[in-house]
Amino acid sequence: GALWVHMIEKAYAASGLHQKDPVFKTDPEKNVYRRIEGGKSSEFIRKLTGKEEKITKNKIISAVNVNGFFYGVDGVKLWQMNQQNQNKDNPAYDCIDDIKLELQRWLKGKYLMKYKGVEYSTKAITIEDVEREVYRMAEWLPDATKIKINENYKNYRMQKGSGAGSDNGKMDYYTYLKKIEEILIDMTHQEGSPFLEYKSFAVQEDEQGKKRALYTHRAENCYENIKNALKANIPVAVGTKSFIPAAVSSSGLNGEAEAGGLVEGHVYSVIGAQEISGRKYIQLRNPWGRKSRGYEKIVTPGADGAPPQVTYRAKTFDFWGSEQKGQFLMELNDLVNTVDEIYGIKDAFDRPGGDQI
């Protein structure tokens, strides 16, 4: 909404800097607004600052590419984790490939949607999503896998001289399943292996019942890098991932898909980073000057005297002539689960931790 934004946009269009062919740079008929629609933010940053641009890819795991998470959960790392935890006799990783395959199928079946034969996800898969499904393993594991796991564990106990167990190995199976569950949850939280983030507005409660905002180290690094770049007057922009096909929700100005006030496959300028009540937010601006994201607080009564559950749902704000002019605050976990690319200057992010965004 600030005047200088419109002045820079007009100057960029009129100057011909966007033209790759030098013949057109001085042609007034070519240097008009419609010629700068679309394009790459990284290219504009390079021309605006005269410095080499940096594009940081944010590895988002969705049901379409959920195998990206499972490639990180391999037998070597599981064995190393068992050694570190001094569970040297834990045989759980012997069947982990079978478990990974079934969990991968389950997540795809639950989180994938189809449109005219094309599979897509409507959201990124979060740490909480994987935890919830791992805790439900007994529901979705096929009988053949259950039998293999049970036999594996009984053979292990025989080798250790502890016998096969009672009531046909039923307890053995569930004990073993619990070990696998613990390993998968540990791997879910291991930094740098699975590219998973916490859900929007995630909280952690300590022993005294005090709650605090919950972020991975990767999300924290993203926040600090953006904050430091802005403090140094370095321009930063972000590009959102396309989850939903445009044909499903084409409410954007140019036919783009849009959900919860966020346009998909779209670039936003980053204009701020701030903490509010212990929670981190990134301030974005939609170059359209409209279509912004907001959050609706939903309180659900707890069952059997339990405290109420508080969640936040993304919603669309779209007011022409509003003083906000497309500016809005995006919660950090929401951002890292939605942003596909981060654009800046190379020197700003080429330092330890700079690529961890």
Short mmCIF file of C-alpha atoms in Angstrom, two decimals:
data_model
loop_
_atom_site.label_atom_id
_atom_site.label_comp_id
_atom_site.label_asym_id
_atom_site.label_seq_id
_atom_site.Cartn_x
_atom_site.Cartn_y
_atom_site.Cartn_z
CA GLY A 1 0.00 0.00 0.00
CA ALA A 2 3.00 2.37 0.39
CA LEU A 3 3.61 4.81 -2.44
CA TRP A 4 7.26 3.79 -2.92
CA VAL A 5 6.20 0.26 -3.91
CA HIS A 6 4.11 1.59 -6.78
CA MET A 7 6.89 3.99 -7.82
CA ILE A 8 9.47 1.18 -7.99
CA GLU A 9 7.05 -0.99 -9.95
CA LYS A 10 6.41 1.82 -12.45
CA ALA A 11 10.13 2.57 -12.76
CA TYR A 12 10.92 -1.11 -13.32
CA ALA A 13 8.32 -1.35 -16.08
CA ALA A 14 9.37 1.91 -17.79
CA SER A 15 13.12 1.32 -17.53
CA GLY A 16 13.13 -1.82 -19.64
CA LEU A 17 15.24 -3.67 -17.06
CA HIS A 18 12.88 -6.62 -17.40
CA GLN A 19 13.67 -6.95 -21.11
CA LYS A 20 16.27 -9.57 -21.97
CA ASP A 21 16.70 -8.25 -25.52
CA PRO A 22 18.53 -4.87 -25.38
CA VAL A 23 16.68 -3.78 -28.54
CA PHE A 24 13.43 -3.56 -26.56
CA LYS A 25 14.85 -1.76 -23.51
CA THR A 26 14.16 1.67 -25.05
CA ASP A 27 10.89 0.76 -26.78
CA PRO A 28 8.06 2.54 -24.88
CA GLU A 29 5.46 0.22 -26.37
CA LYS A 30 7.22 -2.78 -24.83
CA ASN A 31 7.94 -1.25 -21.43
CA VAL A 32 4.47 -1.29 -19.93
CA TYR A 33 2.90 -2.90 -16.83
CA ARG A 34 1.59 -5.98 -18.59
CA ARG A 35 5.17 -6.86 -19.59
CA ILE A 36 6.22 -7.37 -15.96
CA GLU A 37 3.34 -9.66 -14.97
CA GLY A 38 4.65 -12.95 -13.62
CA GLY A 39 8.37 -13.63 -13.87
CA LYS A 40 10.87 -14.63 -11.19
CA SER A 41 11.35 -12.76 -7.93
CA SER A 42 15.00 -13.84 -7.80
CA GLU A 43 15.64 -12.07 -11.11
CA PHE A 44 14.03 -8.87 -9.84
CA ILE A 45 16.07 -8.98 -6.61
CA ARG A 46 19.26 -9.30 -8.66
CA LYS A 47 18.35 -6.32 -10.84
CA LEU A 48 17.15 -4.24 -7.89
CA THR A 49 20.23 -4.79 -5.72
CA GLY A 50 22.92 -5.57 -8.28
CA LYS A 51 23.90 -8.62 -6.24
CA GLU A 52 23.68 -12.34 -6.90
CA GLU A 53 20.37 -13.78 -5.79
CA LYS A 54 19.82 -16.84 -3.61
CA ILE A 55 16.91 -19.27 -3.90
CA THR A 56 16.44 -21.59 -0.93
CA LYS A 57 14.25 -24.63 -1.52
CA ASN A 58 12.00 -25.57 1.37
CA LYS A 59 11.47 -29.35 1.31
CA ILE A 60 7.78 -29.81 2.05
CA ILE A 61 6.48 -33.33 2.55
CA SER A 62 2.95 -33.94 1.30
CA ALA A 63 1.06 -37.14 0.55
CA VAL A 64 2.23 -36.89 -3.07
CA ASN A 65 5.91 -37.14 -2.10
CA VAL A 66 5.56 -38.75 1.33
CA ASN A 67 8.23 -41.26 0.34
CA GLY A 68 10.70 -38.40 0.83
CA PHE A 69 10.22 -38.79 4.57
CA PHE A 70 10.61 -42.57 4.52
CA TYR A 71 13.83 -42.46 2.53
CA GLY A 72 15.28 -40.62 5.52
CA VAL A 73 14.16 -43.33 7.94
CA ASP A 74 16.60 -46.08 7.03
CA GLY A 75 17.93 -49.12 8.78
CA VAL A 76 21.39 -47.64 9.42
CA LYS A 77 20.01 -44.65 11.30
CA LEU A 78 17.64 -46.89 13.23
CA TRP A 79 20.52 -49.15 14.23
CA GLN A 80 22.60 -46.12 15.27
CA MET A 81 19.70 -44.82 17.32
CA ASN A 82 19.35 -48.17 19.07
CA GLN A 83 23.05 -48.07 19.92
CA GLN A 84 22.80 -44.54 21.28
CA ASN A 85 19.81 -45.48 23.40
CA GLN A 86 21.69 -48.58 24.62
CA ASN A 87 18.91 -50.79 23.26
CA LYS A 88 21.46 -53.01 21.54
CA ASP A 89 19.14 -56.01 21.61
CA ASN A 90 16.19 -54.19 20.08
CA PRO A 91 15.30 -56.08 16.88
CA ALA A 92 12.59 -53.65 15.80
CA TYR A 93 14.47 -52.37 12.76
CA ASP A 94 14.41 -55.86 11.22
CA CYS A 95 10.83 -55.27 10.06
CA ILE A 96 10.99 -51.50 9.67
CA ASP A 97 10.91 -51.61 5.85
CA ASP A 98 7.57 -53.40 5.95
CA ILE A 99 6.22 -50.86 8.43
CA LYS A 100 7.47 -47.91 6.36
CA LEU A 101 5.81 -49.27 3.23
CA GLU A 102 2.46 -49.77 4.94
CA LEU A 103 2.57 -46.38 6.68
CA GLN A 104 3.43 -44.73 3.39
CA ARG A 105 0.43 -46.41 1.72
CA TRP A 106 -1.82 -45.42 4.60
CA LEU A 107 -0.77 -41.75 4.52
CA LYS A 108 -1.25 -41.58 0.77
CA GLY A 109 -4.66 -43.20 1.03
CA LYS A 110 -5.75 -40.78 3.75
CA TYR A 111 -4.23 -37.48 2.57
CA LEU A 112 -4.31 -37.78 -1.23
CA MET A 113 -7.18 -36.46 -3.33
CA LYS A 114 -7.87 -36.91 -7.04
CA TYR A 115 -9.06 -34.56 -9.74
CA LYS A 116 -9.52 -35.96 -13.24
CA GLY A 117 -7.02 -38.69 -12.49
CA VAL A 118 -4.41 -36.33 -11.01
CA GLU A 119 -3.40 -36.99 -7.40
CA TYR A 120 -2.69 -34.04 -5.15
CA SER A 121 -2.46 -33.07 -1.47
CA THR A 122 -4.27 -30.14 0.09
CA LYS A 123 -1.62 -29.64 2.78
CA ALA A 124 1.83 -30.54 3.99
CA ILE A 125 2.10 -33.58 6.26
CA THR A 126 3.17 -32.49 9.73
CA ILE A 127 4.96 -34.17 12.63
CA GLU A 128 1.59 -34.50 14.37
CA ASP A 129 0.06 -36.23 11.32
CA VAL A 130 2.75 -38.92 11.30
CA GLU A 131 2.60 -39.36 15.08
CA ARG A 132 -1.16 -39.80 15.00
CA GLU A 133 -1.01 -42.48 12.31
CA VAL A 134 1.93 -44.30 13.92
CA TYR A 135 -0.06 -44.55 17.15
CA ARG A 136 -2.82 -46.22 15.10
CA MET A 137 -0.55 -48.81 13.47
CA ALA A 138 -2.55 -51.72 14.84
CA GLU A 139 -5.55 -50.50 12.82
CA TRP A 140 -3.96 -50.27 9.40
CA LEU A 141 -1.26 -52.96 9.40
CA PRO A 142 -2.37 -55.88 7.18
CA ASP A 143 -2.51 -59.34 8.74
CA ALA A 144 0.44 -60.60 6.70
CA THR A 145 2.68 -57.86 8.11
CA LYS A 146 1.41 -58.49 11.64
CA ILE A 147 2.25 -62.19 11.32
CA LYS A 148 5.76 -61.39 10.02
CA ILE A 149 6.38 -58.96 12.89
CA ASN A 150 5.08 -61.43 15.45
CA GLU A 151 7.19 -64.31 14.11
CA ASN A 152 10.24 -62.07 13.97
CA TYR A 153 9.85 -61.13 17.61
CA LYS A 154 9.19 -64.70 18.75
CA ASN A 155 12.32 -65.92 16.95
CA TYR A 156 14.29 -63.14 18.61
CA ARG A 157 13.06 -64.20 22.05
CA MET A 158 13.89 -67.84 21.32
CA GLN A 159 17.45 -66.80 20.42
CA LYS A 160 17.71 -64.94 23.71
CA GLY A 161 16.47 -67.99 25.61
CA SER A 162 13.37 -66.22 26.94
CA GLY A 163 10.81 -68.41 25.20
CA ALA A 164 8.13 -67.50 22.69
CA GLY A 165 5.79 -65.98 25.25
CA SER A 166 2.24 -66.89 26.24
CA ASP A 167 -1.22 -66.75 24.60
CA ASN A 168 0.14 -67.39 21.08
CA GLY A 169 2.56 -64.51 21.11
CA LYS A 170 -0.11 -61.82 21.33
CA MET A 171 1.77 -59.85 23.96
CA ASP A 172 4.99 -60.31 21.99
CA TYR A 173 3.44 -58.68 18.96
CA TYR A 174 2.17 -55.63 20.82
CA THR A 175 5.43 -55.23 22.72
CA TYR A 176 7.34 -55.32 19.47
CA LEU A 177 4.88 -52.94 17.81
CA LYS A 178 5.45 -50.49 20.65
CA LYS A 179 9.21 -50.61 20.04
CA ILE A 180 8.70 -49.82 16.35
CA GLU A 181 6.33 -47.01 17.28
CA GLU A 182 8.94 -45.45 19.57
CA ILE A 183 11.62 -45.66 16.87
CA LEU A 184 9.43 -44.03 14.22
CA ILE A 185 8.39 -41.22 16.56
CA ASP A 186 12.05 -40.60 17.44
CA MET A 187 12.91 -40.47 13.74
CA THR A 188 10.03 -38.06 13.11
CA HIS A 189 11.59 -35.59 15.53
CA GLN A 190 15.19 -36.07 14.39
CA GLU A 191 16.39 -32.81 12.83
CA GLY A 192 17.65 -32.88 9.26
CA SER A 193 16.41 -36.35 8.32
CA PRO A 194 12.67 -36.17 7.80
CA PHE A 195 11.66 -32.76 6.49
CA LEU A 196 8.63 -32.46 8.71
CA GLU A 197 7.44 -29.45 10.68
CA TYR A 198 4.94 -28.99 13.49
CA LYS A 199 1.39 -27.99 12.65
CA SER A 200 0.27 -24.36 12.71
CA PHE A 201 0.08 -22.88 16.21
CA ALA A 202 1.63 -26.02 17.75
CA VAL A 203 2.19 -25.81 21.51
CA GLN A 204 4.18 -27.78 24.07
CA GLU A 205 3.13 -28.12 27.69
CA ASP A 206 5.69 -28.46 30.47
CA GLU A 207 5.33 -30.32 33.77
CA GLN A 208 3.77 -27.24 35.39
CA GLY A 209 1.11 -27.07 32.69
CA LYS A 210 2.59 -23.96 31.10
CA LYS A 211 2.31 -23.89 27.32
CA ARG A 212 4.78 -22.47 24.83
CA ALA A 213 4.94 -22.25 21.06
CA LEU A 214 6.62 -25.28 19.46
CA TYR A 215 8.97 -25.06 16.47
CA THR A 216 11.69 -27.25 14.96
CA HIS A 217 15.26 -25.94 14.82
CA ARG A 218 14.83 -25.64 11.07
CA ALA A 219 11.83 -23.33 11.50
CA GLU A 220 13.69 -21.29 14.13
CA ASN A 221 16.62 -20.86 11.70
CA CYS A 222 14.24 -19.75 8.98
CA TYR A 223 12.80 -17.07 11.27
CA GLU A 224 16.21 -15.79 12.41
CA ASN A 225 17.60 -15.65 8.87
CA ILE A 226 14.62 -13.68 7.59
CA LYS A 227 14.71 -11.36 10.60
CA ASN A 228 18.45 -10.70 10.22
CA ALA A 229 18.15 -10.11 6.47
CA LEU A 230 15.40 -7.55 6.95
CA LYS A 231 17.37 -5.86 9.72
CA ALA A 232 20.25 -5.48 7.25
CA ASN A 233 17.83 -3.97 4.69
CA ILE A 234 18.13 -7.02 2.44
CA PRO A 235 15.01 -7.74 0.36
CA VAL A 236 13.37 -11.11 0.98
CA ALA A 237 10.44 -12.78 -0.77
CA VAL A 238 8.75 -16.17 -0.49
CA GLY A 239 6.99 -18.35 -3.02
CA THR A 240 4.09 -20.57 -2.00
CA LYS A 241 3.76 -24.19 -3.07
CA SER A 242 0.93 -25.33 -5.32
CA PHE A 243 -1.02 -27.98 -3.43
CA ILE A 244 -4.42 -27.64 -5.09
CA PRO A 245 -4.88 -27.69 -8.90
CA ALA A 246 -6.16 -24.36 -10.22
CA ALA A 247 -9.12 -26.17 -11.77
CA VAL A 248 -10.31 -27.14 -8.28
CA SER A 249 -10.13 -23.69 -6.68
CA SER A 250 -9.34 -21.01 -9.27
CA SER A 251 -10.26 -17.93 -7.23
CA GLY A 252 -7.00 -16.03 -7.79
CA LEU A 253 -6.95 -12.89 -9.94
CA ASN A 254 -5.21 -14.77 -12.76
CA GLY A 255 -6.90 -18.12 -12.25
CA GLU A 256 -4.58 -19.38 -9.50
CA ALA A 257 -5.73 -21.77 -6.82
CA GLU A 258 -6.39 -20.12 -3.46
CA ALA A 259 -7.16 -21.50 -0.03
CA GLY A 260 -7.48 -19.72 3.31
CA GLY A 261 -6.49 -16.37 1.81
CA LEU A 262 -3.22 -17.72 0.44
CA VAL A 263 -2.67 -17.85 -3.32
CA GLU A 264 -0.79 -20.94 -4.42
CA GLY A 265 2.23 -20.78 -6.70
CA HIS A 266 2.44 -17.06 -5.85
CA VAL A 267 5.19 -14.76 -4.57
CA TYR A 268 4.86 -12.54 -1.49
CA SER A 269 7.26 -9.86 -0.31
CA VAL A 270 8.50 -10.28 3.27
CA ILE A 271 8.28 -7.02 5.21
CA GLY A 272 8.63 -8.04 8.85
CA ALA A 273 9.26 -10.68 11.51
CA GLN A 274 7.91 -10.38 15.04
CA GLU A 275 6.91 -12.27 18.16
CA ILE A 276 3.47 -11.88 19.69
CA SER A 277 2.77 -13.55 23.03
CA GLY A 278 5.67 -15.95 22.55
CA ARG A 279 4.65 -16.99 19.03
CA LYS A 280 6.62 -16.11 15.89
CA TYR A 281 5.08 -14.50 12.83
CA ILE A 282 6.36 -13.40 9.42
CA GLN A 283 4.70 -10.34 7.91
CA LEU A 284 3.96 -10.76 4.22
CA ARG A 285 2.49 -8.57 1.52
CA ASN A 286 0.52 -9.77 -1.47
CA PRO A 287 1.59 -7.65 -4.48
CA TRP A 288 -2.03 -7.59 -5.60
CA GLY A 289 -2.80 -5.35 -2.63
CA ARG A 290 -5.58 -7.73 -1.55
CA LYS A 291 -6.20 -11.41 -0.71
CA SER A 292 -4.63 -11.92 2.69
CA ARG A 293 -4.61 -14.74 5.23
CA GLY A 294 -6.06 -14.56 8.70
CA TYR A 295 -6.85 -17.06 11.46
CA GLU A 296 -10.06 -17.97 13.21
CA LYS A 297 -9.78 -19.28 16.76
CA ILE A 298 -11.92 -22.36 17.42
CA VAL A 299 -12.54 -23.63 20.96
CA THR A 300 -13.87 -27.19 21.29
CA PRO A 301 -15.15 -28.34 24.71
CA GLY A 302 -13.07 -31.13 26.23
CA ALA A 303 -14.63 -34.54 26.80
CA ASP A 304 -15.22 -35.91 30.33
CA GLY A 305 -14.05 -32.76 32.09
CA ALA A 306 -10.89 -32.36 30.02
CA PRO A 307 -9.78 -28.79 29.24
CA PRO A 308 -11.12 -27.31 25.98
CA GLN A 309 -9.11 -27.77 22.79
CA VAL A 310 -8.02 -24.61 20.98
CA THR A 311 -7.26 -24.73 17.25
CA TYR A 312 -6.83 -22.09 14.56
CA ARG A 313 -8.31 -22.24 11.08
CA ALA A 314 -6.97 -20.19 8.17
CA LYS A 315 -9.49 -17.89 6.53
CA THR A 316 -9.55 -15.39 3.68
CA PHE A 317 -9.56 -11.62 4.05
CA ASP A 318 -10.22 -9.78 0.81
CA PHE A 319 -11.11 -6.12 1.16
CA TRP A 320 -10.59 -3.60 -1.60
CA GLY A 321 -9.45 -0.24 -0.29
CA SER A 322 -8.40 -1.68 3.07
CA GLU A 323 -5.50 0.00 4.86
CA GLN A 324 -3.81 -3.38 5.05
CA LYS A 325 -3.26 -3.41 1.28
CA GLY A 326 -2.60 -7.14 1.20
CA GLN A 327 -0.37 -7.16 4.31
CA PHE A 328 -0.83 -9.87 6.92
CA LEU A 329 0.95 -11.89 9.60
CA MET A 330 1.62 -15.56 8.92
CA GLU A 331 2.36 -17.90 11.81
CA LEU A 332 5.83 -19.45 11.44
CA ASN A 333 4.77 -23.12 11.35
CA ASP A 334 2.09 -22.22 8.82
CA LEU A 335 4.74 -20.50 6.71
CA VAL A 336 7.30 -23.34 6.67
CA ASN A 337 4.53 -25.83 5.81
CA THR A 338 3.38 -23.69 2.89
CA VAL A 339 6.36 -21.83 1.43
CA ASP A 340 8.15 -23.63 -1.37
CA GLU A 341 10.98 -21.16 -2.00
CA ILE A 342 12.66 -18.26 -0.20
CA TYR A 343 14.35 -15.56 -2.26
CA GLY A 344 17.13 -13.29 -1.01
CA ILE A 345 20.69 -12.22 -1.67
CA LYS A 346 23.31 -14.96 -1.83
CA ASP A 347 25.67 -13.46 0.76
CA ALA A 348 22.85 -13.14 3.29
CA PHE A 349 22.14 -16.87 3.43
CA ASP A 350 25.56 -18.32 2.62
CA ARG A 351 26.62 -18.70 6.23
CA PRO A 352 26.31 -21.54 8.78
CA GLY A 353 22.63 -22.36 9.13
CA GLY A 354 21.65 -20.13 6.21
CA ASP A 355 20.41 -23.00 4.09
CA GLN A 356 18.37 -24.49 6.91
CA ILE A 357 15.22 -22.62 5.93
#
